Short mmCIF file of N, CA and C in Angstrom, two decimals:
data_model
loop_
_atom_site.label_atom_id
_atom_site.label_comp_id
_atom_site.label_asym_id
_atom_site.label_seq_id
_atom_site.Cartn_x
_atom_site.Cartn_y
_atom_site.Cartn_z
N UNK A 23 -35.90 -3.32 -12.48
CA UNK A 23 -35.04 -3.90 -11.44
C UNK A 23 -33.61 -4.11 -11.96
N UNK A 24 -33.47 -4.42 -13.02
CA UNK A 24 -32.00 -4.74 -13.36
C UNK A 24 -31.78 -3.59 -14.07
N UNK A 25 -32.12 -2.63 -14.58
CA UNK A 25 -31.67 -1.31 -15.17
C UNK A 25 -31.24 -0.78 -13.41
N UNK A 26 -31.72 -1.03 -12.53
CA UNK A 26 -31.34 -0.66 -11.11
C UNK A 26 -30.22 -0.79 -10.88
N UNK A 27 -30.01 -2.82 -10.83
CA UNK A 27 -28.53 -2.85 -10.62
C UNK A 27 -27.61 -2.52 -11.09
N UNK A 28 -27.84 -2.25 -12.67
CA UNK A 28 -26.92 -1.67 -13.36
C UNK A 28 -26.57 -0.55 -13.10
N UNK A 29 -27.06 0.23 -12.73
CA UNK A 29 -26.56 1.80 -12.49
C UNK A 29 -25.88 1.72 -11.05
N UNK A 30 -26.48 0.96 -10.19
CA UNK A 30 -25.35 0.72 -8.64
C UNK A 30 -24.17 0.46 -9.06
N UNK A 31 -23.87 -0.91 -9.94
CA UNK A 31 -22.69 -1.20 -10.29
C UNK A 31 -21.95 -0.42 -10.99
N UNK A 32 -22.21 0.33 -11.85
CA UNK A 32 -21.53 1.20 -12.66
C UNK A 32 -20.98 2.41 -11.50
N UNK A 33 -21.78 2.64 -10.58
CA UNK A 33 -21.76 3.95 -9.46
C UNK A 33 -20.44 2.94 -8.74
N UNK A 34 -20.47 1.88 -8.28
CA UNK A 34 -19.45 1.23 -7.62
C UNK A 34 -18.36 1.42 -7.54
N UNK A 35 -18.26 0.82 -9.29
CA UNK A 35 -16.90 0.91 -10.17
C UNK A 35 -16.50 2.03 -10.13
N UNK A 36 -16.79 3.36 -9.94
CA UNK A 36 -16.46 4.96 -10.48
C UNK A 36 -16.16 4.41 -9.22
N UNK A 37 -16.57 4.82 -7.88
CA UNK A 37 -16.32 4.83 -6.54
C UNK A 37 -14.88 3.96 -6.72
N UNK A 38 -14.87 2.63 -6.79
CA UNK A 38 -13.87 1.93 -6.69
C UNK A 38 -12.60 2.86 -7.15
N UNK A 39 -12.81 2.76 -8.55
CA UNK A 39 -11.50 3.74 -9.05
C UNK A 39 -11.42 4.94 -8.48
N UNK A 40 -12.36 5.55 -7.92
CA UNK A 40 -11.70 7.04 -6.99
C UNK A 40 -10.94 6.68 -5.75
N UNK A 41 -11.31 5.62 -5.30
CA UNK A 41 -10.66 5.12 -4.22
C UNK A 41 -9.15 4.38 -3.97
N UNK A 42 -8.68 4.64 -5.10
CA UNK A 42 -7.66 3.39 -5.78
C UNK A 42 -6.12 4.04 -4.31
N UNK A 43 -5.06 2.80 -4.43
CA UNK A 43 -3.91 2.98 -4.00
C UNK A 43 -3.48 4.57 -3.81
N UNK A 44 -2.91 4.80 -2.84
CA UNK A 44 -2.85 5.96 -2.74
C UNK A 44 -0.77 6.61 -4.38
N UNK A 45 -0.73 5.08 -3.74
CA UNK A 45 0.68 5.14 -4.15
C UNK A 45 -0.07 5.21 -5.77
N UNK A 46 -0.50 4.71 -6.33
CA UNK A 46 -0.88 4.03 -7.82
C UNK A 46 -0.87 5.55 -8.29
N UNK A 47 -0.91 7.01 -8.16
CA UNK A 47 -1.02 7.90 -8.48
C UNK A 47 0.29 8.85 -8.82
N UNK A 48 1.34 8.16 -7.73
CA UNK A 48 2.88 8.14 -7.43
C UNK A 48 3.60 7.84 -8.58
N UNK A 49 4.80 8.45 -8.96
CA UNK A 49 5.40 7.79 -9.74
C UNK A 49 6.35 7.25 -9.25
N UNK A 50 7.11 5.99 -9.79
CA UNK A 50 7.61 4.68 -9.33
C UNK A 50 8.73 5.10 -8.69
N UNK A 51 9.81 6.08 -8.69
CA UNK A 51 11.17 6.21 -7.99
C UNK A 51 10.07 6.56 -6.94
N UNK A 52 9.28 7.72 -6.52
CA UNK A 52 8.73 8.11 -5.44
C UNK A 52 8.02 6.78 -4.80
N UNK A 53 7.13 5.93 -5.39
CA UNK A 53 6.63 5.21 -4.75
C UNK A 53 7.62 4.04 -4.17
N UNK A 54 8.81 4.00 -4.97
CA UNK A 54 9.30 2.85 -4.38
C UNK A 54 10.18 3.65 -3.20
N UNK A 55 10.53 5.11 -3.00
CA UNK A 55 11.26 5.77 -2.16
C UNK A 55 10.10 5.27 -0.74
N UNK A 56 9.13 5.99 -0.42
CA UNK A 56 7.63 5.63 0.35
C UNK A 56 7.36 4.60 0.58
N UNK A 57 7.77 3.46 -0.16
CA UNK A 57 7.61 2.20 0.38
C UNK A 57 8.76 1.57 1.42
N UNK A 58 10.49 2.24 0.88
CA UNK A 58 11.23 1.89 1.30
C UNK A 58 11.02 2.42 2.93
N UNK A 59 10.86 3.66 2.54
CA UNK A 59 10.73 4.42 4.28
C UNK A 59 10.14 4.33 5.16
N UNK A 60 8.85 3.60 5.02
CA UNK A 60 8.16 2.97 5.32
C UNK A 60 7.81 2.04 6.70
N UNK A 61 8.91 1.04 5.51
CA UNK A 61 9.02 -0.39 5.65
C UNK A 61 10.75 -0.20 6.69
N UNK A 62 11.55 0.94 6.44
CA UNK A 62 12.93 1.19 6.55
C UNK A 62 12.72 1.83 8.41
N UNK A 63 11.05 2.42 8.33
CA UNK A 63 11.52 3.70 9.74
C UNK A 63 11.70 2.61 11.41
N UNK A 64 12.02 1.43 10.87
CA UNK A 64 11.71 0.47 12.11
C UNK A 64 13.00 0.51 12.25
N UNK A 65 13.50 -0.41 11.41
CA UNK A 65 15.05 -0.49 11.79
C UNK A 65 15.81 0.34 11.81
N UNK A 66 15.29 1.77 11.23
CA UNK A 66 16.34 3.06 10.84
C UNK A 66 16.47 3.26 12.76
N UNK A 67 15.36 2.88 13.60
CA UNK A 67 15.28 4.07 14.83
C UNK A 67 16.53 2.52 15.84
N UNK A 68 16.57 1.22 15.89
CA UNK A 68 17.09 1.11 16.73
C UNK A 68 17.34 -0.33 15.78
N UNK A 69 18.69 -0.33 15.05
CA UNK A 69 19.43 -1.06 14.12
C UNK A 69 19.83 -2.66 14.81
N UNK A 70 19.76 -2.53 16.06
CA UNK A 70 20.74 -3.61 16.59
C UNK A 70 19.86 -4.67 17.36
N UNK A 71 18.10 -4.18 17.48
CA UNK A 71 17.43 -5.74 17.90
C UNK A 71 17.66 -6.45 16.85
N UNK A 72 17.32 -7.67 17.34
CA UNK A 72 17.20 -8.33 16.01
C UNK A 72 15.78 -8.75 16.14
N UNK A 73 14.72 -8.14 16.81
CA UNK A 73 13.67 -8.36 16.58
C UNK A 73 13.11 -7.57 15.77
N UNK A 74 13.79 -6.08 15.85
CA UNK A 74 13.32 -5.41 14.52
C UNK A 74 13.88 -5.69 12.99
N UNK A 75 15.15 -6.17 13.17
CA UNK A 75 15.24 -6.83 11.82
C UNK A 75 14.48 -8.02 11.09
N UNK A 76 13.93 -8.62 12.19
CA UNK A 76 13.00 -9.86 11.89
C UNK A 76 11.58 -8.95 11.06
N UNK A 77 11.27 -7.94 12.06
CA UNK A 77 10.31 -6.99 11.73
C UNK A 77 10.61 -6.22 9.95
N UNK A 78 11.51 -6.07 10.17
CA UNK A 78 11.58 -5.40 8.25
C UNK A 78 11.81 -6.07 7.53
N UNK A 79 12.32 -7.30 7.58
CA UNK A 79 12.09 -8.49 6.66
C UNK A 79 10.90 -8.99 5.97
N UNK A 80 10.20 -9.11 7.55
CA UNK A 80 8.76 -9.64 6.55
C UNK A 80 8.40 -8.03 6.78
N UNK A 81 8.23 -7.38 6.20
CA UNK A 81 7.77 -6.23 6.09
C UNK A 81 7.75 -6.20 4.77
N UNK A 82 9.46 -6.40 4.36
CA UNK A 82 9.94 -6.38 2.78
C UNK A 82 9.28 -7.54 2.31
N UNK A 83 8.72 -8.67 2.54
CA UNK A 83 8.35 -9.54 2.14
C UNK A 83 9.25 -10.81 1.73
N UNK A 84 10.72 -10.73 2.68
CA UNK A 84 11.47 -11.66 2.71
C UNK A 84 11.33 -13.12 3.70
N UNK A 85 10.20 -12.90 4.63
CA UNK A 85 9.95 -13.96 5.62
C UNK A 85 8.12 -14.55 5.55
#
C-alpha cells in the first residue's frame, strides 16, 4: 500500500513539472515583453477610459 502511494506521488511530481508556467520556459526580456503585452493590450486599444486604466493597474499589480 505505501510502495503504492509512493509511486502516485512521484508520477504527480513528474506531471506537476511537465505542467509548469508556460512563461518559466521563456527567457526573462521575452517573458517580461508577454507579460507587458498582455497586461498593456487593454489600454493600448482605447487609452482615454479611465476605466481601462483602472483595469491595467491592477492588472500590473498596482491596485
Amino acid at each position: 500500500m505505501n510502495e503504492k502511494l509512493q509511486k502516485l506521488n512521484r508520477r504527480v511530481r513528474t506531471l506537476e513539472q511537465k505542467v509548469e508556467d508556460p512563461l518559466a520556459s521563456m527567457p526573462s526580456r521575452e517573458k517580461t515583453q508577454a507579460a507587458f503585452k498582455a497586461a498593456y493590450g487593454i489600454w493600448a486599444k482605447n487609452p482615454r477610459t479611465p476605466a481601462d486604466l483602472k483595469r491595467l493597474r491592477k492588472r500590473l499589480g498596482y491596485d
